[in-house]
Every structure is written in C-alpha cells, then in structure tokens.
Short mmCIF file of C-alpha atoms in Angstrom, two decimals:
data_model
loop_
_atom_site.label_atom_id
_atom_site.label_comp_id
_atom_site.label_asym_id
_atom_site.label_seq_id
_atom_site.Cartn_x
_atom_site.Cartn_y
_atom_site.Cartn_z
CA UNK A 1 48.24 11.99 -21.93
CA UNK A 2 46.61 12.60 -18.55
CA UNK A 3 42.85 12.97 -18.34
CA UNK A 4 41.52 16.20 -16.93
CA UNK A 5 40.57 15.83 -13.25
CA UNK A 6 37.72 18.36 -13.39
CA UNK A 7 34.05 17.91 -14.15
CA UNK A 8 33.13 15.06 -16.45
CA UNK A 9 31.89 16.07 -19.88
CA UNK A 10 29.85 14.53 -22.67
CA UNK A 11 32.44 11.87 -23.46
CA UNK A 12 32.53 10.58 -19.87
CA UNK A 13 28.76 10.41 -19.58
CA UNK A 14 28.51 8.64 -22.94
CA UNK A 15 31.26 6.30 -21.73
CA UNK A 16 29.18 5.61 -18.63
CA UNK A 17 26.37 4.38 -20.89
CA UNK A 18 28.87 1.94 -22.41
CA UNK A 19 29.87 0.70 -18.93
CA UNK A 20 26.23 0.14 -17.98
CA UNK A 21 25.77 -2.33 -20.86
CA UNK A 22 27.99 -5.14 -19.47
CA UNK A 23 26.72 -4.37 -15.97
CA UNK A 24 23.15 -4.95 -17.16
CA UNK A 25 24.06 -8.17 -18.97
CA UNK A 26 26.03 -9.64 -16.03
CA UNK A 27 23.08 -9.08 -13.71
CA UNK A 28 20.63 -10.47 -16.28
CA UNK A 29 22.68 -13.62 -16.82
CA UNK A 30 22.23 -14.61 -13.18
CA UNK A 31 18.49 -15.13 -13.72
CA UNK A 32 18.20 -15.69 -17.44
CA UNK A 33 18.00 -19.49 -17.06
CA UNK A 34 15.03 -19.21 -14.70
CA UNK A 35 12.51 -20.35 -17.34
CA UNK A 36 14.90 -22.18 -19.67
CA UNK A 37 15.70 -25.12 -17.36
CA UNK A 38 12.67 -27.28 -18.37
CA UNK A 39 13.49 -26.79 -22.07
CA UNK A 40 17.18 -27.60 -21.48
CA UNK A 41 16.19 -30.69 -19.50
CA UNK A 42 14.03 -31.92 -22.39
CA UNK A 43 16.60 -31.18 -25.10
CA UNK A 44 19.95 -32.03 -23.47
CA UNK A 45 18.72 -34.55 -20.86
CA UNK A 46 21.18 -33.60 -18.11
CA UNK A 47 21.40 -35.62 -14.93
CA UNK A 48 20.19 -34.03 -11.71
CA UNK A 49 23.75 -33.11 -10.76
CA UNK A 50 24.49 -31.69 -14.22
CA UNK A 51 21.34 -29.55 -14.05
CA UNK A 52 22.48 -28.05 -10.77
CA UNK A 53 25.89 -27.23 -12.24
CA UNK A 54 24.27 -25.64 -15.29
CA UNK A 55 22.48 -23.28 -12.93
CA UNK A 56 25.27 -22.64 -10.42
CA UNK A 57 28.56 -22.81 -12.33
CA UNK A 58 28.26 -19.21 -13.53
CA UNK A 59 27.72 -17.62 -10.11
CA UNK A 60 30.32 -19.83 -8.39
CA UNK A 61 33.16 -18.86 -10.73
CA UNK A 62 32.01 -15.25 -10.88
CA UNK A 63 32.29 -14.96 -7.11
CA UNK A 64 35.57 -16.86 -6.90
CA UNK A 65 37.39 -14.82 -9.54
CA UNK A 66 36.29 -11.27 -8.75
CA UNK A 67 39.25 -10.35 -6.54
CA UNK A 68 41.97 -11.82 -8.81
CA UNK A 69 40.44 -10.19 -11.87
CA UNK A 70 40.09 -6.82 -10.14
CA UNK A 71 43.77 -6.93 -9.16
CA UNK A 72 44.74 -8.02 -12.68
CA UNK A 73 42.90 -5.05 -14.18
CA UNK A 74 44.81 -2.67 -11.92
CA UNK A 75 48.03 -4.07 -13.39
CA UNK A 76 47.37 -4.62 -17.11
CA UNK A 77 44.81 -1.86 -17.64
CA UNK A 78 41.12 -1.71 -16.76
CA UNK A 79 39.86 -0.93 -20.25
CA UNK A 80 41.99 -3.74 -21.67
CA UNK A 81 40.55 -6.21 -19.17
CA UNK A 82 37.03 -4.97 -19.93
CA UNK A 83 37.54 -5.52 -23.66
CA UNK A 84 39.03 -8.97 -23.12
CA UNK A 85 36.11 -9.85 -20.88
CA UNK A 86 33.52 -8.54 -23.33
CA UNK A 87 35.07 -10.55 -26.18
CA UNK A 88 35.20 -13.64 -23.98
CA UNK A 89 31.62 -13.18 -22.81
CA UNK A 90 30.43 -12.83 -26.40
CA UNK A 91 32.17 -16.05 -27.48
CA UNK A 92 31.02 -17.90 -24.34
CA UNK A 93 27.41 -16.83 -24.97
CA UNK A 94 27.59 -18.24 -28.50
CA UNK A 95 29.04 -21.50 -27.15
CA UNK A 96 26.26 -21.75 -24.56
CA UNK A 97 23.54 -21.06 -27.13
CA UNK A 98 24.83 -23.77 -29.49
CA UNK A 99 25.74 -26.41 -26.90
CA UNK A 100 24.47 -29.87 -27.88
CA UNK A 101 25.24 -31.60 -24.60
CA UNK A 102 25.03 -30.93 -20.87
CA UNK A 103 28.82 -31.04 -20.49
CA UNK A 104 29.30 -28.43 -23.19
CA UNK A 105 26.72 -26.15 -21.60
CA UNK A 106 28.35 -26.48 -18.17
CA UNK A 107 31.73 -25.59 -19.72
CA UNK A 108 30.20 -22.59 -21.49
CA UNK A 109 28.59 -21.41 -18.27
CA UNK A 110 31.98 -21.73 -16.57
CA UNK A 111 33.55 -19.52 -19.26
CA UNK A 112 30.73 -17.01 -18.79
CA UNK A 113 31.56 -16.88 -15.08
CA UNK A 114 35.28 -16.37 -15.75
CA UNK A 115 34.73 -13.60 -18.31
CA UNK A 116 31.96 -12.04 -16.24
CA UNK A 117 34.39 -11.69 -13.35
CA UNK A 118 36.59 -9.46 -15.54
CA UNK A 119 33.71 -7.12 -16.32
CA UNK A 120 32.23 -6.24 -12.94
CA UNK A 121 35.30 -4.76 -11.17
CA UNK A 122 36.43 -3.11 -14.41
CA UNK A 123 33.21 -1.11 -14.71
CA UNK A 124 33.35 0.23 -11.16
CA UNK A 125 37.06 1.02 -11.31
CA UNK A 126 36.67 2.89 -14.61
CA UNK A 127 33.88 4.99 -13.11
CA UNK A 128 36.40 5.91 -10.38
CA UNK A 129 38.82 7.11 -13.08
CA UNK A 130 36.24 8.94 -15.22
CA UNK A 131 34.33 10.86 -12.57
CA UNK A 132 36.54 12.80 -10.15
CA UNK A 133 33.87 15.18 -8.85
CA UNK A 134 32.12 13.51 -5.86
CA UNK A 135 28.63 14.66 -6.89
CA UNK A 136 29.06 13.44 -10.46
CA UNK A 137 30.59 10.17 -9.31
CA UNK A 138 27.64 9.63 -6.97
CA UNK A 139 25.26 10.08 -9.90
CA UNK A 140 27.30 7.73 -12.09
CA UNK A 141 27.33 5.06 -9.39
CA UNK A 142 23.60 5.47 -8.83
CA UNK A 143 23.15 4.69 -12.53
CA UNK A 144 25.48 1.68 -12.16
CA UNK A 145 23.44 0.38 -9.22
CA UNK A 146 20.24 0.94 -11.18
CA UNK A 147 21.62 -1.10 -14.07
CA UNK A 148 22.47 -3.95 -11.70
CA UNK A 149 18.97 -3.92 -10.22
CA UNK A 150 17.33 -3.64 -13.65
CA UNK A 151 19.34 -6.58 -14.96
CA UNK A 152 18.46 -8.76 -11.99
CA UNK A 153 14.78 -7.85 -12.36
CA UNK A 154 14.56 -8.11 -16.14
CA UNK A 155 16.62 -11.30 -16.54
CA UNK A 156 13.80 -13.76 -15.78
CA UNK A 157 11.26 -11.66 -17.71
CA UNK A 158 13.38 -11.38 -20.87
CA UNK A 159 14.25 -15.07 -20.63
CA UNK A 160 10.57 -15.99 -20.40
CA UNK A 161 9.58 -13.76 -23.31
CA UNK A 162 12.34 -15.14 -25.56
CA UNK A 163 11.30 -18.70 -24.80
CA UNK A 164 7.78 -17.97 -26.02
CA UNK A 165 9.11 -17.51 -29.57
CA UNK A 166 12.57 -19.11 -29.77
CA UNK A 167 14.59 -22.11 -28.54
CA UNK A 168 16.33 -22.15 -25.16
CA UNK A 169 19.66 -20.98 -26.61
CA UNK A 170 18.12 -17.59 -27.41
CA UNK A 171 18.42 -16.56 -23.74
CA UNK A 172 22.20 -16.55 -24.17
CA UNK A 173 22.21 -14.80 -27.54
CA UNK A 174 20.69 -11.67 -26.01
CA UNK A 175 24.16 -10.82 -24.67
CA UNK A 176 25.90 -11.04 -28.06
CA UNK A 177 24.85 -7.69 -29.62
CA UNK A 178 25.37 -5.91 -26.29
CA UNK A 179 28.96 -7.14 -25.95
CA UNK A 180 29.61 -6.40 -29.62
CA UNK A 181 28.52 -2.80 -29.01
CA UNK A 182 30.89 -2.60 -26.02
CA UNK A 183 33.79 -3.86 -28.15
CA UNK A 184 33.10 -1.27 -30.85
CA UNK A 185 32.47 1.77 -28.63
CA UNK A 186 34.71 1.27 -25.58
CA UNK A 187 38.06 2.06 -27.28
CA UNK A 188 36.76 5.46 -28.35
CA UNK A 189 34.80 6.42 -25.24
CA UNK A 190 36.60 4.87 -22.25
CA UNK A 191 40.02 5.93 -20.92
CA UNK A 192 42.69 3.39 -20.14
CA UNK A 193 44.13 3.26 -16.66
CA UNK A 194 46.74 1.06 -15.02
CA UNK A 195 48.82 1.43 -11.89
CA UNK A 196 52.26 2.87 -12.56
CA UNK A 197 54.11 0.79 -9.95
CA UNK A 198 52.18 -2.41 -9.58
CA UNK A 199 54.77 -5.16 -9.15
CA UNK A 200 54.23 -8.73 -10.29
CA UNK A 201 50.81 -10.34 -10.18
CA UNK A 202 50.43 -12.48 -7.04
CA UNK A 203 49.54 -15.82 -8.63
CA UNK A 204 49.62 -17.73 -5.33
CA UNK A 205 47.31 -15.14 -3.78
CA UNK A 206 44.93 -15.51 -6.73
CA UNK A 207 44.84 -19.30 -6.33
CA UNK A 208 44.18 -18.96 -2.59
CA UNK A 209 41.43 -16.40 -3.25
CA UNK A 210 39.66 -18.70 -5.67
CA UNK A 211 40.02 -21.77 -3.44
CA UNK A 212 38.71 -19.82 -0.45
CA UNK A 213 35.67 -18.15 -2.03
CA UNK A 214 34.46 -21.04 -4.22
CA UNK A 215 34.01 -23.59 -1.40
CA UNK A 216 32.41 -20.95 0.83
CA UNK A 217 29.82 -19.97 -1.78
CA UNK A 218 29.21 -23.60 -2.75
CA UNK A 219 28.83 -24.71 0.86
CA UNK A 220 26.44 -21.93 1.83
CA UNK A 221 24.25 -22.31 -1.28
CA UNK A 222 24.13 -26.11 -1.05
CA UNK A 223 23.17 -26.01 2.63
CA UNK A 224 20.39 -23.57 1.74
CA UNK A 225 18.94 -25.95 -0.87
CA UNK A 226 19.66 -29.43 0.49
CA UNK A 227 19.97 -28.84 4.23
CA UNK A 228 22.70 -30.20 6.49
CA UNK A 229 24.98 -32.65 4.66
CA UNK A 230 28.65 -33.68 4.95
CA UNK A 231 29.88 -32.32 1.59
CA UNK A 232 28.81 -28.67 1.99
CA UNK A 233 30.01 -28.66 5.61
CA UNK A 234 33.42 -29.91 4.46
CA UNK A 235 33.40 -27.27 1.72
CA UNK A 236 32.75 -24.54 4.28
CA UNK A 237 35.55 -25.84 6.50
CA UNK A 238 37.95 -25.98 3.55
CA UNK A 239 36.98 -22.48 2.45
CA UNK A 240 37.49 -21.02 5.91
CA UNK A 241 40.83 -22.76 6.27
CA UNK A 242 42.01 -21.44 2.93
CA UNK A 243 40.77 -17.98 3.86
CA UNK A 244 43.17 -18.02 6.83
CA UNK A 245 46.03 -18.87 4.47
CA UNK A 246 44.88 -16.11 2.11
CA UNK A 247 45.01 -13.49 4.87
CA UNK A 248 48.54 -14.63 5.76
CA UNK A 249 49.53 -14.34 2.10
CA UNK A 250 48.04 -10.85 1.80
CA UNK A 251 50.04 -9.77 4.85
CA UNK A 252 53.34 -11.22 3.67
CA UNK A 253 53.35 -10.73 -0.12
CA UNK A 254 55.38 -7.88 -1.56
CA UNK A 255 52.57 -7.02 -3.99
CA UNK A 256 49.35 -8.56 -2.60
CA UNK A 257 46.09 -8.84 -4.54
CA UNK A 258 44.42 -6.54 -1.99
CA UNK A 259 46.26 -4.26 0.41
CA UNK A 260 44.93 -5.16 3.87
CA UNK A 261 45.66 -1.58 4.93
CA UNK A 262 42.44 -0.70 3.08
CA UNK A 263 40.47 -2.39 5.85
CA UNK A 264 41.97 -0.01 8.40
CA UNK A 265 40.24 2.78 6.50
CA UNK A 266 36.93 3.36 8.32
CA UNK A 267 35.16 4.42 5.13
CA UNK A 268 36.17 1.32 3.17
CA UNK A 269 35.56 -1.24 5.91
CA UNK A 270 32.39 0.47 7.11
CA UNK A 271 30.92 0.64 3.60
CA UNK A 272 31.63 -3.03 2.91
CA UNK A 273 30.17 -4.04 6.28
CA UNK A 274 26.86 -2.23 5.90
CA UNK A 275 26.56 -3.29 2.25
CA UNK A 276 26.98 -6.93 3.25
CA UNK A 277 24.18 -6.54 5.81
CA UNK A 278 21.95 -4.98 3.15
CA UNK A 279 22.63 -7.80 0.67
CA UNK A 280 22.10 -10.45 3.36
CA UNK A 281 18.66 -9.09 4.19
CA UNK A 282 17.36 -8.16 0.74
CA UNK A 283 18.60 -11.15 -1.25
CA UNK A 284 17.84 -13.54 1.58
CA UNK A 285 14.18 -12.53 1.44
CA UNK A 286 13.79 -12.34 -2.37
CA UNK A 287 13.12 -16.07 -2.66
CA UNK A 288 10.18 -15.80 -0.25
CA UNK A 289 8.55 -13.09 -2.35
CA UNK A 290 8.98 -15.10 -5.55
CA UNK A 291 7.57 -18.27 -3.99
CA UNK A 292 4.68 -16.38 -2.44
CA UNK A 293 3.60 -15.03 -5.82
CA UNK A 294 3.89 -18.40 -7.54
CA UNK A 295 2.95 -20.98 -4.92
CA UNK A 296 0.56 -19.04 -2.68
CA UNK A 297 -1.07 -16.69 -5.18
CA UNK A 298 -0.81 -19.22 -8.02
CA UNK A 299 0.82 -17.07 -10.69
CA UNK A 300 2.90 -18.65 -13.44
CA UNK A 301 6.65 -17.94 -13.23
CA UNK A 302 6.46 -15.40 -16.06
CA UNK A 303 3.42 -13.65 -14.55
CA UNK A 304 5.15 -13.55 -11.17
CA UNK A 305 8.24 -12.01 -12.79
CA UNK A 306 6.10 -9.40 -14.56
CA UNK A 307 4.32 -8.47 -11.31
CA UNK A 308 7.77 -8.24 -9.76
CA UNK A 309 8.59 -5.36 -12.10
CA UNK A 310 6.20 -3.03 -10.28
CA UNK A 311 8.28 -2.61 -7.10
CA UNK A 312 11.28 -1.69 -9.27
CA UNK A 313 9.56 1.59 -10.18
CA UNK A 314 9.76 2.71 -6.56
CA UNK A 315 13.30 1.39 -6.32
CA UNK A 316 14.41 3.54 -9.25
CA UNK A 317 12.79 6.61 -7.73
CA UNK A 318 14.42 5.91 -4.36
CA UNK A 319 17.86 5.52 -5.96
CA UNK A 320 17.46 8.87 -7.72
CA UNK A 321 16.25 10.58 -4.56
CA UNK A 322 19.16 9.13 -2.56
CA UNK A 323 21.62 10.45 -5.12
CA UNK A 324 20.07 13.91 -4.94
CA UNK A 325 20.01 13.98 -1.13
CA UNK A 326 23.62 12.76 -0.92
CA UNK A 327 24.79 16.18 -2.14
CA UNK A 328 23.33 17.85 0.96
CA UNK A 329 22.92 15.16 3.62
CA UNK A 330 25.80 13.29 5.24
CA UNK A 331 25.96 9.57 4.33
CA UNK A 332 25.53 8.27 7.89
CA UNK A 333 22.01 9.64 8.55
CA UNK A 334 21.00 9.07 4.92
CA UNK A 335 22.02 5.41 5.03
CA UNK A 336 20.58 4.93 8.51
CA UNK A 337 17.29 6.27 7.19
CA UNK A 338 17.47 3.94 4.18
CA UNK A 339 17.90 0.95 6.46
CA UNK A 340 14.89 2.07 8.49
CA UNK A 341 12.83 2.33 5.30
CA UNK A 342 13.89 -1.23 4.51
CA UNK A 343 12.87 -2.22 8.05
CA UNK A 344 9.41 -0.77 7.39
CA UNK A 345 9.17 -3.01 4.31
CA UNK A 346 10.02 -6.06 6.40
CA UNK A 347 7.44 -4.97 9.00
CA UNK A 348 4.81 -4.89 6.25
CA UNK A 349 5.87 -8.39 5.19
CA UNK A 350 5.00 -9.70 8.65
CA UNK A 351 1.38 -8.75 7.94
CA UNK A 352 1.13 -10.75 4.70
CA UNK A 353 -1.15 -13.79 4.81
CA UNK A 354 -2.28 -16.27 2.12
CA UNK A 355 -5.44 -14.20 1.61
CA UNK A 356 -3.77 -10.77 1.57
CA UNK A 357 -4.39 -8.55 -1.44
CA UNK A 358 -1.60 -8.66 -4.01
CA UNK A 359 -0.97 -4.96 -3.49
CA UNK A 360 0.24 -5.54 0.08
CA UNK A 361 3.11 -7.86 -0.83
CA UNK A 362 4.09 -5.68 -3.83
CA UNK A 363 4.13 -2.51 -1.73
CA UNK A 364 6.08 -4.27 1.03
CA UNK A 365 8.62 -5.58 -1.51
CA UNK A 366 8.95 -2.11 -3.04
CA UNK A 367 9.50 -0.37 0.31
CA UNK A 368 11.97 -3.04 1.41
CA UNK A 369 14.01 -2.83 -1.80
CA UNK A 370 13.83 0.97 -2.07
CA UNK A 371 15.47 1.54 1.29
CA UNK A 372 18.09 -1.15 0.72
CA UNK A 373 19.07 -0.22 -2.84
CA UNK A 374 19.47 3.44 -1.95
CA UNK A 375 21.90 2.41 0.79
CA UNK A 376 23.84 0.13 -1.56
CA UNK A 377 24.27 2.94 -4.08
CA UNK A 378 26.00 5.06 -1.43
CA UNK A 379 28.30 2.25 -0.34
CA UNK A 380 29.53 1.73 -3.91
CA UNK A 381 30.64 5.37 -4.05
CA UNK A 382 32.39 5.06 -0.69
CA UNK A 383 34.35 1.97 -1.74
CA UNK A 384 35.69 3.40 -5.00
CA UNK A 385 36.44 6.78 -3.39
CA UNK A 386 38.16 5.37 -0.31
CA UNK A 387 40.58 3.19 -2.24
CA UNK A 388 43.66 4.67 -3.90
CA UNK A 389 43.14 5.01 -7.65
CA UNK A 390 45.73 2.34 -8.40
CA UNK A 391 43.82 -0.18 -6.22
CA UNK A 392 40.27 0.68 -7.31
CA UNK A 393 39.82 -2.56 -9.27
CA UNK A 394 40.84 -4.82 -6.41
CA UNK A 395 38.83 -2.73 -3.92
CA UNK A 396 35.69 -2.91 -6.07
CA UNK A 397 36.13 -6.65 -6.50
CA UNK A 398 36.50 -7.09 -2.74
CA UNK A 399 33.24 -5.25 -2.17
CA UNK A 400 31.44 -7.32 -4.81
CA UNK A 401 32.79 -10.56 -3.32
CA UNK A 402 31.51 -9.52 0.10
CA UNK A 403 28.13 -8.78 -1.49
CA UNK A 404 28.04 -12.24 -3.06
CA UNK A 405 28.88 -13.89 0.25
CA UNK A 406 26.27 -11.76 2.03
CA UNK A 407 23.65 -12.77 -0.53
CA UNK A 408 24.53 -16.46 -0.21
CA UNK A 409 24.41 -16.33 3.59
CA UNK A 410 21.09 -14.49 3.51
CA UNK A 411 19.52 -17.06 1.19
CA UNK A 412 20.88 -19.90 3.32
CA UNK A 413 20.05 -18.60 6.80
CA UNK A 414 16.72 -16.89 6.12
CA UNK A 415 15.72 -19.81 3.91
CA UNK A 416 16.64 -22.29 6.67
CA UNK A 417 14.65 -20.30 9.24
CA UNK A 418 11.59 -20.20 7.00
CA UNK A 419 11.90 -23.90 6.13
CA UNK A 420 12.11 -24.88 9.81
CA UNK A 421 8.89 -23.02 10.62
CA UNK A 422 7.18 -24.48 7.53
CA UNK A 423 8.00 -28.03 8.59
CA UNK A 424 6.98 -27.42 12.21
CA UNK A 425 3.62 -25.90 11.23
CA UNK A 426 2.66 -28.32 8.44
CA UNK A 427 -0.02 -30.83 9.43
CA UNK A 428 -0.52 -33.42 6.69
CA UNK A 429 -3.81 -35.25 6.04
CA UNK A 430 -3.98 -38.98 6.63
CA UNK A 431 -3.71 -41.38 3.75
CA UNK A 432 -0.73 -39.88 1.91
CA UNK A 433 1.97 -42.20 0.65
CA UNK A 434 5.39 -41.92 2.26
CA UNK A 435 6.85 -40.20 -0.81
CA UNK A 436 3.94 -37.76 -1.10
CA UNK A 437 4.06 -36.95 2.62
CA UNK A 438 7.82 -36.34 2.44
CA UNK A 439 7.46 -34.05 -0.60
CA UNK A 440 4.61 -32.03 0.96
CA UNK A 441 6.40 -31.76 4.30
CA UNK A 442 9.72 -30.60 2.79
CA UNK A 443 8.63 -27.65 0.62
CA UNK A 444 5.55 -25.73 -0.42
CA UNK A 445 6.37 -26.55 -4.05
CA UNK A 446 6.16 -30.24 -3.19
CA UNK A 447 2.87 -29.67 -1.37
CA UNK A 448 1.36 -27.91 -4.40
CA UNK A 449 2.36 -30.85 -6.62
CA UNK A 450 0.89 -33.39 -4.19
CA UNK A 451 -2.32 -31.35 -3.75
CA UNK A 452 -2.92 -31.38 -7.51
CA UNK A 453 -3.10 -35.19 -7.36
CA UNK A 454 -5.60 -35.33 -4.48
CA UNK A 455 -9.37 -35.32 -4.90
CA UNK A 456 -11.35 -32.12 -4.23
CA UNK A 457 -11.48 -31.14 -0.58
CA UNK A 458 -8.35 -33.08 0.40
CA UNK A 459 -6.22 -31.10 -2.05
CA UNK A 460 -7.74 -27.80 -0.95
CA UNK A 461 -7.16 -28.61 2.71
CA UNK A 462 -3.50 -29.48 2.06
CA UNK A 463 -2.98 -26.24 0.15
CA UNK A 464 -4.58 -24.15 2.88
CA UNK A 465 -2.48 -25.77 5.60
CA UNK A 466 0.85 -25.61 3.80
CA UNK A 467 0.33 -22.08 2.46
CA UNK A 468 -0.39 -20.87 5.98
CA UNK A 469 2.74 -22.67 7.22
CA UNK A 470 4.79 -21.04 4.45
CA UNK A 471 3.63 -17.54 5.38
CA UNK A 472 4.45 -18.30 9.03
CA UNK A 473 8.01 -19.09 7.94
CA UNK A 474 8.00 -15.98 5.78
CA UNK A 475 7.05 -13.92 8.86
CA UNK A 476 10.02 -15.26 10.82
CA UNK A 477 12.38 -14.45 7.94
CA UNK A 478 10.88 -10.96 7.78
CA UNK A 479 11.47 -10.43 11.51
CA UNK A 480 15.11 -11.49 11.08
CA UNK A 481 15.41 -9.12 8.12
CA UNK A 482 13.83 -6.32 10.14
CA UNK A 483 16.33 -6.81 12.97
CA UNK A 484 19.21 -6.83 10.46
CA UNK A 485 17.93 -3.57 8.99
CA UNK A 486 17.83 -1.95 12.43
CA UNK A 487 21.33 -3.26 13.12
CA UNK A 488 22.48 -1.93 9.76
CA UNK A 489 21.02 1.48 10.58
CA UNK A 490 22.97 1.63 13.85
CA UNK A 491 26.16 0.39 12.16
CA UNK A 492 25.89 2.94 9.34
CA UNK A 493 25.48 5.77 11.83
CA UNK A 494 28.40 4.66 14.00
CA UNK A 495 30.87 3.59 11.30
CA UNK A 496 30.32 6.35 8.74
CA UNK A 497 29.44 9.42 10.81
CA UNK A 498 32.82 11.02 9.97
CA UNK A 499 31.95 11.44 6.27
CA UNK A 500 30.62 14.74 4.86
CA UNK A 501 27.92 15.09 2.21
CA UNK A 502 29.25 14.66 -1.34
CA UNK A 503 28.36 18.24 -2.18
CA UNK A 504 30.09 19.77 0.84
CA UNK A 505 33.38 21.61 0.67
CA UNK A 506 35.21 18.79 2.44
CA UNK A 507 33.93 15.92 0.31
CA UNK A 508 36.56 16.11 -2.40
CA UNK A 509 39.33 16.45 0.13
CA UNK A 510 38.03 13.50 2.11
CA UNK A 511 38.03 11.35 -1.00
CA UNK A 512 41.51 12.39 -2.06
CA UNK A 513 43.09 12.06 1.38
CA UNK A 514 42.51 8.33 1.69
CA UNK A 515 44.78 7.33 -1.15
CA UNK A 516 47.14 8.55 -3.79
CA UNK A 517 46.24 9.12 -7.40
CA UNK A 518 49.39 7.39 -8.53
CA UNK A 519 48.96 5.63 -11.85
CA UNK A 520 48.90 6.06 -15.59
CA UNK A 521 45.71 7.55 -17.04
CA UNK A 522 46.08 7.04 -20.78
CA UNK A 523 44.20 8.68 -23.60
CA UNK A 524 42.05 6.38 -25.68
#
C-alpha cells in the first residue's frame, strides 16, 4: 500500500511524537555521564585512559557510523532499522547500568554508539516520508530540532538529579522505558519505507567511512583537550588520507553509500555548509559558558546545569517563530537574520567579565543559541527535502556527520584560542611548587584547585588573576564566533537565495524537482 502524499493527519503527528523519543534520548546520552564520572571512578576504578574512553567511546562510534547506517536504512527499511536500533539501545543501556568493570562499561558505551547511529538518520528520513507538505514538514523538523536541543540541555540535569537518589547506573536506565515505548508504538504508528532499486550495500565504502570519520573526530577532540601531540596529529593525517580514498570509492562504486551528485545540488550543499558553520560556532563556545558558570561564578555542576536551562526557553520560542516565519519568508534572509542574531549574542559575550551579573551571560547565551538553533532547524528541512526520497537516510546521516565534525572543530579551535590567551595572561604568584604552577597555568580548573590550598589573600589573588585571564580568552573565542556568524549570514544569503518560502506556491515543486520519489512506502 502507498501512503497518501497529501496533508499529514493524526497518525503522522502521533508518529512524530514517537520519533522524538529516541531523538531526545540520543541527545541526552551525550551529556548524561557529566556528573556520574566521579561515582564511576570510585566504584569501577578505571585508569585515566579507560575513563577517557568511557566518556568518548559513545560519540566516536556515533559519528563514525552515521553514514553507513543511514545508507543501510535506505536499503533494508527505515522503520526496521529504527526498531533494531531501539532494541539494541535498550539492551546496551542495561549492560552499561549493570557493568561491574571499566572494560565492560567501555564495551557497553561502544554498543550504545553503534545502536545510536541507527536511530538518528532513521528519525529524520522517516519524517521525510511522513510529511510531504513543506509547511507541515518544517513544523515536524522544528519539533525534531527542539527535541535534540532539549536532550542536550536536560542530559546533565537529569543525570545529576538521578545521582542524588540512585547509583551511577541509573543514568543509563532512564533510556530503557523510552526505548521500550518506541518498540511497542512504532510498528503501529510509523510507515515503513525502503528504496525500490537500491543495489547491494557498499561494505568497502562503509569501512572507509568509519575509518575516515573516527580518526578525524578522535584527533580533533584529543587536540582540543591535550594540545599538540603526535598521536592525534597522526590520527588526523590518517583520517584525511582515508577520506580521499572514500571520495574515490563514492565516485567509482555502482551503488555508493552517498551519491556525490547530491553535493552538486545547491540546496543540499548550501544547507550542510551553513549548518556546519552554525555548529562550529555554537558548540565551540558552549564549553566557555559552562566553565564560566562553574569556575568563575562558583556554581556547582548541577546548579550550573539548572541555570543553563533558562536560555533554552528563548531558544524554544525562537525555533517556533522561525518555523512560523518560514511559511512566508524565504530561507536565505531568514537564515541570514538568524546568524546575525547569533552574532549579537557573541557580541554580548565580549562584554562579560568576572564581576558581571549572572543575567548578562544567560541573556547572551540565550540570544546566541536562539539565532543559531533557528537556522539549524531550517537546514534540516532543506537537507531532507533536497535529497531524493530513496536517499533521505544517507543524506540525513551526511548532514549529521558534518554537524559532528563542525562541533568537534569548534570545540578544538575556539578552545585552543581561549587557552592560548589564558596562558599568556596568567601571572602566577611566587612560591608555588612546580606542579601547582603548571596546574594553575594550564587551566582555570587547575587554578581553582591550587587556590583552595593557598592561605587567604594568596588564594584570592590567584583566583582574581586567572578568572580575568579566562574571560580574556572567552572574549577572543566570542570574537571568532561573531566573525563566523557574520560569515554564515553572508553564505546563507548567497548559497540559498534561490529557495522560496515553504508556504509559497513554488515550494512543493522546488522540493519535488530535486529528486525522484522512487521507493516502496509500505503500510504498517
């Protein structure tokens, strides 16, 4: 049976609610360990290297497997892949919660990354199949983007609240009832879709994709944390070299993971480009805001996370307003305006000092995120609309992989810029031991720890000096972010000016003209 290609009804909107559940959980799982690490360290006693892998294994495999899993869903069926992923995520969460050793927890986190990679492209691709009207699809994708933002914001908060009453494994169990609900409701509410002529799955392309993305993400993130070192540099070189081989494979394979012809589509390539700029700027600066609240203002991690919920109110309102305006305003000026709003948020961040009222940094963070998230909502709609229906999974996964790389680069480069200024502007008091001086000179967190061990005025003086140096570095990162926002505004206007508003007469035709609807849309 073929689904009706008219306006979505009650079943589709209820199905959207089902799709938002795994989206929320995937985003939450990226930050859910934020408060659990000290408890895990006490209970499982991981080595320093094991602790890093406990934190990073999930995001590394998630990023590396997105494109292969998106292409696989296009071939075997997107609902089927979603259900397999939900079942796998449920089991992996149980394994993580009951792990009695660091190795077991690392393995469980790896399984969570693998199964999580099946869920993200499946949700976006199914929205493409369920909502054929551009205005309705824009609203559905705005809700999807809101779920992603809510999960990222709520993850640390929910993790902290659970740890107040339960053991560290409880942060993983929160996903179990959600995935169980997906498994029960998805067969009845979500349509199945798979490409009719899909060819064989390109296993070599999948291996090259994984071995290109994983070293790139690892190298960028490790450089951001540890600074220049041989291993992450070699990882970056290996990732770039494999990426060249991957492009050659995509050009020569009879049935490639991703059709490179998609990148000749101005809508697809333009949307991915501006979205990567947005992720680079927003995610690259998030760490500064978090550290400012904790290390400059002195809030506990949980209190900082709770204060961080306030800007999300404005973000939700901005996402809704963007969706409403998209029906009447062309994407290019709307996105250009969103980038300029984000630039205003970065401009406000340049005025933050250690003594600034809390409201200033919260308002700046809200303005920054509101402009950026509204832009990202529009790019998601462009990506799924520009790709042919039979390639929507692979196209969505490509966009999400670019977002992950943009985030990693932003954290690395903005973090490196801020750290360089911090070190240059930090003047340490005499009398510190070599270890204490090194710790205080490297990071503000180290300086706060050292200051707590110094008597009276000496500790206060060290805190004042290093907090001022940190905000100086924060200002430089904000200036870089501001310039990226202005560049993103120009790029959005130039690359996407050909697109009509989603509510205009030409919007549906523009979406349909970029690709065929060839495929099998099966009744549940």
